[in-house]
Every structure is written in C-alpha cells, then in structure tokens.
C-alpha cells in the first residue's frame, strides 16, 4: 500500500503465458559469440547436455518491434548456437513482454559441490547410468564416480555446514583424514575465512593434532614448513576457532539490533520532509541511509540449482 492509502496497480507479467516454438532463422541475436566460445569447456558441457537430455531451459526472446514474426534473442546465445550446429530449425522459447536485455545470468545460483553430489546420487538411484551422466556433463566417468562418493568419510555435521558452499572436490580428500569433530572445526574455519581452496584445507590438516586424525601415524610434516612454523600455524588456527565461537555468541543479538535499526531508518526515509531536508543539507548521510535500506531489501541468495551456463 502507498502512503496515500491506495493499493499500487498490479504489475504486468514479464513473460507470455505459453512457450512458443519459433523458427531459428526468425531469432535475431543481440551479440555475436567470440570465436573461442565453441572451443571452450562450458560450450562442450552445454552441447553434451542438449544432445543427451534435450533443451532444459528455453531461450528467452522478445518480439522485434516493427518486424512481424521476428524475435530478439535476450538470453540463450550459446544454446541457440548449439542447436544450429545440430541442424535444428526450430526452438521452444520463453517470450518476454519487453525487449530489455536484462542480465539474467547475474541471478544464477551455481550448483554447490555437495548439491551436485546429491543430484548425481538421485539420478543413479533412478536408474541413470554413470556413463550417461558423464556424457551429459561432458566429463570423464571417473569424475562422476568421484563426485558420487564425495561424502564417504565425511561426518553429517560437516557436510551440513558445507552443503551450500563451492568447495573443491579435493578439499574433501583432506577432510576425510580428520576425525568428525575436527572436520566440523575445519568446516567452521573455512566458512569464517570464506576460503575453501585445497591449500587452505591442507593447512588446517597440517595444523591438526595427531589425536584429531583418523590415522595419526600417516601424518607427515608439510613440505617447506619448519616445525616452528607448524606450531605457529596451529596456534593461529586455535585462536581463529576461539574467535569464531565468540562471534557465534553475539551474532543473533547483533543481527536483531541491526535489523531493528535498519527498519527505523527505512521509516525515517518515508517522511518526505525529512528526506528533502537530508538531501539538501546532509546528502552524504542520506546516501548512507539509502544504502542501509537497500541492503535490507536484498533477498537472501538461494541454493537452487540452475543449469550451468555463462553467456
């Protein structure tokens, strides 16, 4: 509801209700793909996926103004190129009601490593062969097997912490060498540092006590690290772990206070007289207030999987 007490007018739909099958020759791209794109790994994955399982996500087009029967391609240049290479003459499209070339891929939530593992497990349970999954993703079958067994030796609590994180497969190899409690601590350290790289996890492994490892006898000193450096690294890891616990204790109350303060600022800016005064006399403060309000309005990122594509 607006400040005048009236309901805002309903928003018009952004797309036509039904999908439409369109001749490929009637679709006008808004950009030309670089000559290197068809040679890229991403292009190969998309082409393999379309060959194996068909077109999952239809391209987005808009009707070309003043050109009856023609359409402007807004999203799906790689998919359309693949279909042309395959000899297809028509494609099923989603028709947008305007011709704004909105950057759709900025809203992609990439498939996290553990989510990909669960997707592969579900496909195998439903009877899809590893060979077909590998063909659809354009990877070696050994990679599919590695992803299928990703969580072998990983405790459920650590897996839960990392389920929405883009953690390299080889990072789990180091985690498997740790006992469950240390795996959880390692996952917390990775999240706190926002670092999921293999070298970082190997550093956590190197800083772990022998009692925290599955096979203490197999522990080897990291190459190029002196015993003194290893001890210092262990102390720093322990200190970081302590700081994480302290932050966890105050995170809830701090977040609540920030939300309340942000909503108060939002209500202040709804006062037209106050907004005009700030704009005239304290524009820098008004800018900061608007950034706070904009931060409150941003939706949390989802972890839903969308097809791997960058165009």
PDB file of C-alpha atoms in Angstrom, residues 137-301:
ATOM      1  CA  UNK A 137      28.063 -33.235 -18.327  1.00  0.00           C
ATOM      2  CA  UNK A 138      30.844 -33.805 -20.846  1.00  0.00           C
ATOM      3  CA  UNK A 139      33.246 -35.177 -18.230  1.00  0.00           C
ATOM      4  CA  UNK A 140      35.162 -38.404 -17.684  1.00  0.00           C
ATOM      5  CA  UNK A 141      33.219 -41.162 -15.937  1.00  0.00           C
ATOM      6  CA  UNK A 142      35.922 -41.235 -13.233  1.00  0.00           C
ATOM      7  CA  UNK A 143      34.917 -37.688 -12.273  1.00  0.00           C
ATOM      8  CA  UNK A 144      31.293 -38.797 -11.853  1.00  0.00           C
ATOM      9  CA  UNK A 145      32.385 -41.663  -9.604  1.00  0.00           C
ATOM     10  CA  UNK A 146      34.496 -39.277  -7.553  1.00  0.00           C
ATOM     11  CA  UNK A 147      31.545 -36.928  -7.123  1.00  0.00           C
ATOM     12  CA  UNK A 148      29.210 -39.834  -6.298  1.00  0.00           C
ATOM     13  CA  UNK A 149      31.414 -40.903  -3.363  1.00  0.00           C
ATOM     14  CA  UNK A 150      32.149 -37.319  -2.292  1.00  0.00           C
ATOM     15  CA  UNK A 151      30.783 -37.644   1.250  1.00  0.00           C
ATOM     16  CA  UNK A 152      32.284 -41.028   2.058  1.00  0.00           C
ATOM     17  CA  UNK A 153      34.155 -40.493   5.317  1.00  0.00           C
ATOM     18  CA  UNK A 154      32.647 -37.023   5.902  1.00  0.00           C
ATOM     19  CA  UNK A 155      30.529 -36.633   9.051  1.00  0.00           C
ATOM     20  CA  UNK A 156      26.928 -35.379   8.546  1.00  0.00           C
ATOM     21  CA  UNK A 157      27.515 -32.209  10.615  1.00  0.00           C
ATOM     22  CA  UNK A 158      30.457 -31.095   8.448  1.00  0.00           C
ATOM     23  CA  UNK A 159      28.506 -31.942   5.286  1.00  0.00           C
ATOM     24  CA  UNK A 160      25.600 -29.841   6.536  1.00  0.00           C
ATOM     25  CA  UNK A 161      27.899 -26.860   7.108  1.00  0.00           C
ATOM     26  CA  UNK A 162      29.364 -27.130   3.610  1.00  0.00           C
ATOM     27  CA  UNK A 163      26.227 -28.134   1.703  1.00  0.00           C
ATOM     28  CA  UNK A 164      25.755 -24.725   0.056  1.00  0.00           C
ATOM     29  CA  UNK A 165      29.458 -23.889  -0.362  1.00  0.00           C
ATOM     30  CA  UNK A 166      31.502 -24.105  -3.530  1.00  0.00           C
ATOM     31  CA  UNK A 167      34.159 -26.358  -2.087  1.00  0.00           C
ATOM     32  CA  UNK A 168      36.598 -28.139  -4.461  1.00  0.00           C
ATOM     33  CA  UNK A 169      36.341 -31.923  -4.570  1.00  0.00           C
ATOM     34  CA  UNK A 170      39.960 -32.359  -3.490  1.00  0.00           C
ATOM     35  CA  UNK A 171      39.317 -30.351  -0.318  1.00  0.00           C
ATOM     36  CA  UNK A 172      37.158 -33.235   0.896  1.00  0.00           C
ATOM     37  CA  UNK A 173      40.151 -35.524   0.497  1.00  0.00           C
ATOM     38  CA  UNK A 174      41.923 -33.668   3.312  1.00  0.00           C
ATOM     39  CA  UNK A 175      38.759 -33.565   5.415  1.00  0.00           C
ATOM     40  CA  UNK A 176      38.482 -37.375   5.267  1.00  0.00           C
ATOM     41  CA  UNK A 177      41.824 -37.653   7.066  1.00  0.00           C
ATOM     42  CA  UNK A 178      40.341 -35.866  10.103  1.00  0.00           C
ATOM     43  CA  UNK A 179      38.071 -37.218  12.799  1.00  0.00           C
ATOM     44  CA  UNK A 180      34.448 -35.959  12.838  1.00  0.00           C
ATOM     45  CA  UNK A 181      34.941 -33.247  15.477  1.00  0.00           C
ATOM     46  CA  UNK A 182      37.962 -31.860  13.634  1.00  0.00           C
ATOM     47  CA  UNK A 183      36.030 -31.985  10.354  1.00  0.00           C
ATOM     48  CA  UNK A 184      33.373 -29.743  11.918  1.00  0.00           C
ATOM     49  CA  UNK A 185      36.022 -27.350  13.216  1.00  0.00           C
ATOM     50  CA  UNK A 186      37.703 -27.303   9.799  1.00  0.00           C
ATOM     51  CA  UNK A 187      34.377 -26.547   8.082  1.00  0.00           C
ATOM     52  CA  UNK A 188      33.779 -23.658  10.504  1.00  0.00           C
ATOM     53  CA  UNK A 189      37.252 -22.280   9.810  1.00  0.00           C
ATOM     54  CA  UNK A 190      36.680 -22.492   6.061  1.00  0.00           C
ATOM     55  CA  UNK A 191      33.372 -20.640   6.344  1.00  0.00           C
ATOM     56  CA  UNK A 192      34.818 -17.981   8.659  1.00  0.00           C
ATOM     57  CA  UNK A 193      37.684 -17.312   6.261  1.00  0.00           C
ATOM     58  CA  UNK A 194      35.465 -17.775   3.180  1.00  0.00           C
ATOM     59  CA  UNK A 195      38.265 -19.940   1.855  1.00  0.00           C
ATOM     60  CA  UNK A 196      37.535 -23.443   0.568  1.00  0.00           C
ATOM     61  CA  UNK A 197      40.660 -23.970  -1.502  1.00  0.00           C
ATOM     62  CA  UNK A 198      42.707 -27.149  -1.362  1.00  0.00           C
ATOM     63  CA  UNK A 199      45.850 -25.424   0.062  1.00  0.00           C
ATOM     64  CA  UNK A 200      43.815 -23.876   2.884  1.00  0.00           C
ATOM     65  CA  UNK A 201      42.248 -27.207   3.892  1.00  0.00           C
ATOM     66  CA  UNK A 202      45.663 -28.838   3.704  1.00  0.00           C
ATOM     67  CA  UNK A 203      46.937 -26.110   6.049  1.00  0.00           C
ATOM     68  CA  UNK A 204      44.162 -26.930   8.511  1.00  0.00           C
ATOM     69  CA  UNK A 205      45.104 -30.591   8.239  1.00  0.00           C
ATOM     70  CA  UNK A 206      48.767 -29.772   8.876  1.00  0.00           C
ATOM     71  CA  UNK A 207      47.789 -27.736  11.956  1.00  0.00           C
ATOM     72  CA  UNK A 208      45.692 -30.570  13.385  1.00  0.00           C
ATOM     73  CA  UNK A 209      46.915 -32.615  16.347  1.00  0.00           C
ATOM     74  CA  UNK A 210      47.679 -36.258  15.716  1.00  0.00           C
ATOM     75  CA  UNK A 211      44.793 -37.183  18.057  1.00  0.00           C
ATOM     76  CA  UNK A 212      42.372 -35.409  15.672  1.00  0.00           C
ATOM     77  CA  UNK A 213      43.376 -37.542  12.677  1.00  0.00           C
ATOM     78  CA  UNK A 214      41.914 -40.823  11.506  1.00  0.00           C
ATOM     79  CA  UNK A 215      45.415 -42.257  11.047  1.00  0.00           C
ATOM     80  CA  UNK A 216      47.884 -40.342  13.247  1.00  0.00           C
ATOM     81  CA  UNK A 217      50.789 -42.448  12.022  1.00  0.00           C
ATOM     82  CA  UNK A 218      50.218 -41.244   8.467  1.00  0.00           C
ATOM     83  CA  UNK A 219      50.655 -37.583   9.367  1.00  0.00           C
ATOM     84  CA  UNK A 220      53.567 -36.022   7.533  1.00  0.00           C
ATOM     85  CA  UNK A 221      55.057 -32.583   8.076  1.00  0.00           C
ATOM     86  CA  UNK A 222      54.016 -30.234   5.252  1.00  0.00           C
ATOM     87  CA  UNK A 223      56.684 -29.666   2.629  1.00  0.00           C
ATOM     88  CA  UNK A 224      58.686 -26.466   3.123  1.00  0.00           C
ATOM     89  CA  UNK A 225      57.298 -25.809   6.622  1.00  0.00           C
ATOM     90  CA  UNK A 226      59.582 -25.924   9.660  1.00  0.00           C
ATOM     91  CA  UNK A 227      58.366 -27.370  12.989  1.00  0.00           C
ATOM     92  CA  UNK A 228      58.315 -23.832  14.441  1.00  0.00           C
ATOM     93  CA  UNK A 229      56.117 -22.591  11.586  1.00  0.00           C
ATOM     94  CA  UNK A 230      53.811 -25.579  12.006  1.00  0.00           C
ATOM     95  CA  UNK A 231      53.384 -24.821  15.727  1.00  0.00           C
ATOM     96  CA  UNK A 232      52.712 -21.155  14.986  1.00  0.00           C
ATOM     97  CA  UNK A 233      50.131 -22.125  12.368  1.00  0.00           C
ATOM     98  CA  UNK A 234      48.470 -24.482  14.862  1.00  0.00           C
ATOM     99  CA  UNK A 235      48.255 -21.694  17.462  1.00  0.00           C
ATOM    100  CA  UNK A 236      46.764 -19.284  14.916  1.00  0.00           C
ATOM    101  CA  UNK A 237      44.157 -21.858  13.887  1.00  0.00           C
ATOM    102  CA  UNK A 238      43.212 -22.415  17.540  1.00  0.00           C
ATOM    103  CA  UNK A 239      42.902 -18.659  18.078  1.00  0.00           C
ATOM    104  CA  UNK A 240      40.709 -18.323  14.994  1.00  0.00           C
ATOM    105  CA  UNK A 241      38.495 -21.151  16.235  1.00  0.00           C
ATOM    106  CA  UNK A 242      38.122 -19.344  19.590  1.00  0.00           C
ATOM    107  CA  UNK A 243      37.161 -16.106  17.840  1.00  0.00           C
ATOM    108  CA  UNK A 244      34.538 -17.943  15.802  1.00  0.00           C
ATOM    109  CA  UNK A 245      32.888 -19.184  18.999  1.00  0.00           C
ATOM    110  CA  UNK A 246      32.885 -15.664  20.442  1.00  0.00           C
ATOM    111  CA  UNK A 247      31.270 -14.260  17.309  1.00  0.00           C
ATOM    112  CA  UNK A 248      28.647 -17.009  17.282  1.00  0.00           C
ATOM    113  CA  UNK A 249      27.635 -15.983  20.799  1.00  0.00           C
ATOM    114  CA  UNK A 250      26.833 -12.399  19.768  1.00  0.00           C
ATOM    115  CA  UNK A 251      25.696 -12.921  16.178  1.00  0.00           C
ATOM    116  CA  UNK A 252      21.982 -13.322  16.946  1.00  0.00           C
ATOM    117  CA  UNK A 253      21.565 -10.227  19.168  1.00  0.00           C
ATOM    118  CA  UNK A 254      23.762  -8.116  16.870  1.00  0.00           C
ATOM    119  CA  UNK A 255      21.756  -9.131  13.820  1.00  0.00           C
ATOM    120  CA  UNK A 256      18.481  -8.339  15.592  1.00  0.00           C
ATOM    121  CA  UNK A 257      19.709  -4.872  16.585  1.00  0.00           C
ATOM    122  CA  UNK A 258      20.874  -4.203  13.013  1.00  0.00           C
ATOM    123  CA  UNK A 259      17.515  -5.227  11.554  1.00  0.00           C
ATOM    124  CA  UNK A 260      15.582  -3.055  14.031  1.00  0.00           C
ATOM    125  CA  UNK A 261      17.852  -0.081  13.363  1.00  0.00           C
ATOM    126  CA  UNK A 262      17.581  -0.621   9.605  1.00  0.00           C
ATOM    127  CA  UNK A 263      13.775  -0.691   9.722  1.00  0.00           C
ATOM    128  CA  UNK A 264      13.800   2.518  11.775  1.00  0.00           C
ATOM    129  CA  UNK A 265      15.965   4.210   9.134  1.00  0.00           C
ATOM    130  CA  UNK A 266      13.590   2.928   6.455  1.00  0.00           C
ATOM    131  CA  UNK A 267      10.629   4.557   8.218  1.00  0.00           C
ATOM    132  CA  UNK A 268      12.563   7.797   8.586  1.00  0.00           C
ATOM    133  CA  UNK A 269      13.150   7.967   4.835  1.00  0.00           C
ATOM    134  CA  UNK A 270       9.420   7.546   4.219  1.00  0.00           C
ATOM    135  CA  UNK A 271       8.966  11.008   5.742  1.00  0.00           C
ATOM    136  CA  UNK A 272       9.141  13.280   2.705  1.00  0.00           C
ATOM    137  CA  UNK A 273      10.027  16.413   4.690  1.00  0.00           C
ATOM    138  CA  UNK A 274      12.892  14.689   6.455  1.00  0.00           C
ATOM    139  CA  UNK A 275      14.158  13.145   3.198  1.00  0.00           C
ATOM    140  CA  UNK A 276      14.137  16.558   1.491  1.00  0.00           C
ATOM    141  CA  UNK A 277      15.962  18.148   4.438  1.00  0.00           C
ATOM    142  CA  UNK A 278      18.665  15.477   4.408  1.00  0.00           C
ATOM    143  CA  UNK A 279      19.004  15.721   0.639  1.00  0.00           C
ATOM    144  CA  UNK A 280      19.520  19.485   0.906  1.00  0.00           C
ATOM    145  CA  UNK A 281      21.763  19.665   3.964  1.00  0.00           C
ATOM    146  CA  UNK A 282      23.291  16.220   4.532  1.00  0.00           C
ATOM    147  CA  UNK A 283      23.270  14.393   1.213  1.00  0.00           C
ATOM    148  CA  UNK A 284      26.139  12.101   2.251  1.00  0.00           C
ATOM    149  CA  UNK A 285      24.155  10.874   5.270  1.00  0.00           C
ATOM    150  CA  UNK A 286      21.077  10.366   3.107  1.00  0.00           C
ATOM    151  CA  UNK A 287      23.177   8.264   0.726  1.00  0.00           C
ATOM    152  CA  UNK A 288      24.352   6.067   3.604  1.00  0.00           C
ATOM    153  CA  UNK A 289      20.786   5.670   4.882  1.00  0.00           C
ATOM    154  CA  UNK A 290      19.592   4.602   1.443  1.00  0.00           C
ATOM    155  CA  UNK A 291      22.367   2.008   1.230  1.00  0.00           C
ATOM    156  CA  UNK A 292      21.235   0.580   4.572  1.00  0.00           C
ATOM    157  CA  UNK A 293      17.636   0.344   3.365  1.00  0.00           C
ATOM    158  CA  UNK A 294      18.727  -1.200   0.063  1.00  0.00           C
ATOM    159  CA  UNK A 295      20.685  -3.820   1.996  1.00  0.00           C
ATOM    160  CA  UNK A 296      17.550  -4.784   3.919  1.00  0.00           C
ATOM    161  CA  UNK A 297      15.618  -5.175   0.675  1.00  0.00           C
ATOM    162  CA  UNK A 298      18.093  -7.585  -0.919  1.00  0.00           C
ATOM    163  CA  UNK A 299      16.783 -11.181  -0.894  1.00  0.00           C
ATOM    164  CA  UNK A 300      18.936 -13.934   0.537  1.00  0.00           C
ATOM    165  CA  UNK A 301      20.760 -15.954  -2.100  1.00  0.00           C
TER     166      UNK A 301
END
